[in-house]
Coordinates of C-alpha atoms in Angstrom, one line a residue:
M1 CA 160.7 -42.3 115.0
I2 CA 157.1 -42.0 116.1
Q3 CA 154.7 -44.6 114.9
A4 CA 151.2 -43.6 113.5
T5 CA 148.4 -44.7 115.5
E6 CA 145.6 -46.8 113.7
R7 CA 143.3 -43.9 113.9
Q8 CA 145.9 -41.7 112.1
I9 CA 146.5 -44.3 109.5
E10 CA 142.8 -44.6 109.0
D11 CA 142.4 -40.9 108.7
S12 CA 145.1 -40.6 106.0
I13 CA 143.4 -43.4 104.0
L14 CA 140.0 -42.0 104.2
Q15 CA 141.5 -38.5 103.1
L16 CA 143.7 -40.2 100.2
L17 CA 140.8 -42.3 98.9
T18 CA 138.1 -39.6 99.1
Y19 CA 140.6 -37.2 97.2
K20 CA 140.9 -40.1 94.5
G21 CA 137.2 -40.1 94.1
Y22 CA 136.3 -43.3 95.9
F23 CA 133.2 -43.5 98.2
C24 CA 134.2 -44.9 101.6
Y25 CA 133.3 -44.5 105.0
R26 CA 134.3 -45.4 108.7
N27 CA 132.6 -48.3 110.4
R28 CA 131.6 -47.3 114.1
D29 CA 132.1 -49.6 116.9
Q30 CA 128.5 -50.1 118.4
A31 CA 129.6 -50.4 122.1
A32 CA 127.5 -48.5 124.8
R33 CA 128.5 -47.5 128.2
V34 CA 126.4 -49.5 130.9
N35 CA 127.2 -49.0 134.5
G36 CA 130.7 -47.7 133.9
A37 CA 131.7 -50.5 131.5
Y38 CA 131.4 -50.7 127.6
R39 CA 129.0 -53.4 126.5
K40 CA 128.0 -54.6 123.3
N41 CA 124.3 -55.8 122.4
V42 CA 124.2 -59.5 121.8
W43 CA 122.8 -59.1 118.4
E44 CA 125.6 -57.0 117.3
I45 CA 128.6 -58.4 115.0
R46 CA 131.9 -58.3 116.9
G47 CA 135.1 -57.3 114.8
P48 CA 133.7 -55.3 111.9
S49 CA 136.4 -53.7 109.6
D50 CA 137.4 -50.2 110.1
L51 CA 136.3 -49.0 106.6
T52 CA 134.0 -49.7 103.8
I53 CA 135.0 -48.8 100.5
F54 CA 133.0 -49.1 97.2
L55 CA 135.0 -50.1 94.2
K56 CA 134.6 -49.1 90.5
N57 CA 133.2 -51.2 87.8
V58 CA 133.7 -54.6 89.5
P59 CA 131.0 -57.4 90.2
N60 CA 131.5 -57.4 93.9
P61 CA 131.9 -53.4 94.5
V62 CA 132.2 -53.6 98.3
L63 CA 135.5 -53.8 100.2
F64 CA 135.9 -54.1 103.9
L65 CA 139.3 -52.7 104.9
E66 CA 140.9 -53.3 108.3
I67 CA 143.5 -50.9 109.3
K68 CA 146.6 -51.9 111.5
T69 CA 149.8 -50.4 112.5
P70 CA 152.9 -52.0 111.0
K71 CA 153.1 -54.3 113.9
G72 CA 149.2 -54.4 114.9
K73 CA 147.3 -57.8 114.9
Q74 CA 143.9 -58.6 114.4
S75 CA 141.9 -59.7 117.4
K76 CA 140.0 -63.0 117.6
Y77 CA 136.8 -61.3 116.6
Q78 CA 138.3 -59.6 113.7
I79 CA 139.8 -62.7 112.3
E80 CA 136.3 -64.3 112.7
Y81 CA 134.7 -61.4 111.0
Q82 CA 137.3 -61.8 108.0
Q83 CA 136.5 -65.4 107.8
R84 CA 132.8 -64.7 107.5
C85 CA 133.3 -62.0 104.9
E86 CA 135.5 -64.4 102.7
E87 CA 133.2 -67.4 103.3
N88 CA 130.3 -65.2 101.7
G89 CA 132.4 -63.8 98.8
V90 CA 132.8 -60.5 100.4
L91 CA 136.2 -58.7 99.7
Y92 CA 138.3 -58.1 102.9
R93 CA 141.8 -56.8 103.2
I94 CA 144.1 -55.5 105.8
A95 CA 146.2 -52.0 105.2
R96 CA 149.0 -50.6 107.2
S97 CA 149.4 -47.4 105.3
A98 CA 147.4 -45.0 102.9
K99 CA 149.8 -46.1 100.2
E100 CA 149.1 -49.7 100.7
A101 CA 145.3 -49.0 100.9
L102 CA 145.4 -47.2 97.7
E103 CA 147.3 -50.1 96.0
I104 CA 144.7 -52.5 97.3
V105 CA 141.8 -50.5 96.1
E106 CA 143.2 -49.7 92.6
G107 CA 144.2 -53.2 92.4
L108 CA 140.7 -54.5 92.8
S109 CA 139.1 -51.7 90.8
D110 CA 138.5 -51.9 86.9
V111 CA 138.9 -48.1 86.6
K112 CA 141.7 -46.1 87.9
I113 CA 140.6 -42.7 89.3
N114 CA 143.0 -39.9 88.7

């Protein structure tokens, strides 16, 4: 059985959540190519989540969602980013499928969108 890539899972999550009426977008990696190698500027945050999703009718309406394959693991920087989010009261979750992402979002939202 062929496993979906993180990008394919991410695309299906964006498609499903947009269809369900949620406002969400993909966070871009800010790496730049310098002398043939990818480099990040020192002021940029490393390990940001893949998606930002806005929830409905909740006090903290922003959710950072990291996408992983069923066997995928967070990098050191992604773990640090998650810890910083949680220390500051920001919602952060990991999803491994579109179904799981929808369950997370609907579980955190006060309003279920049909």
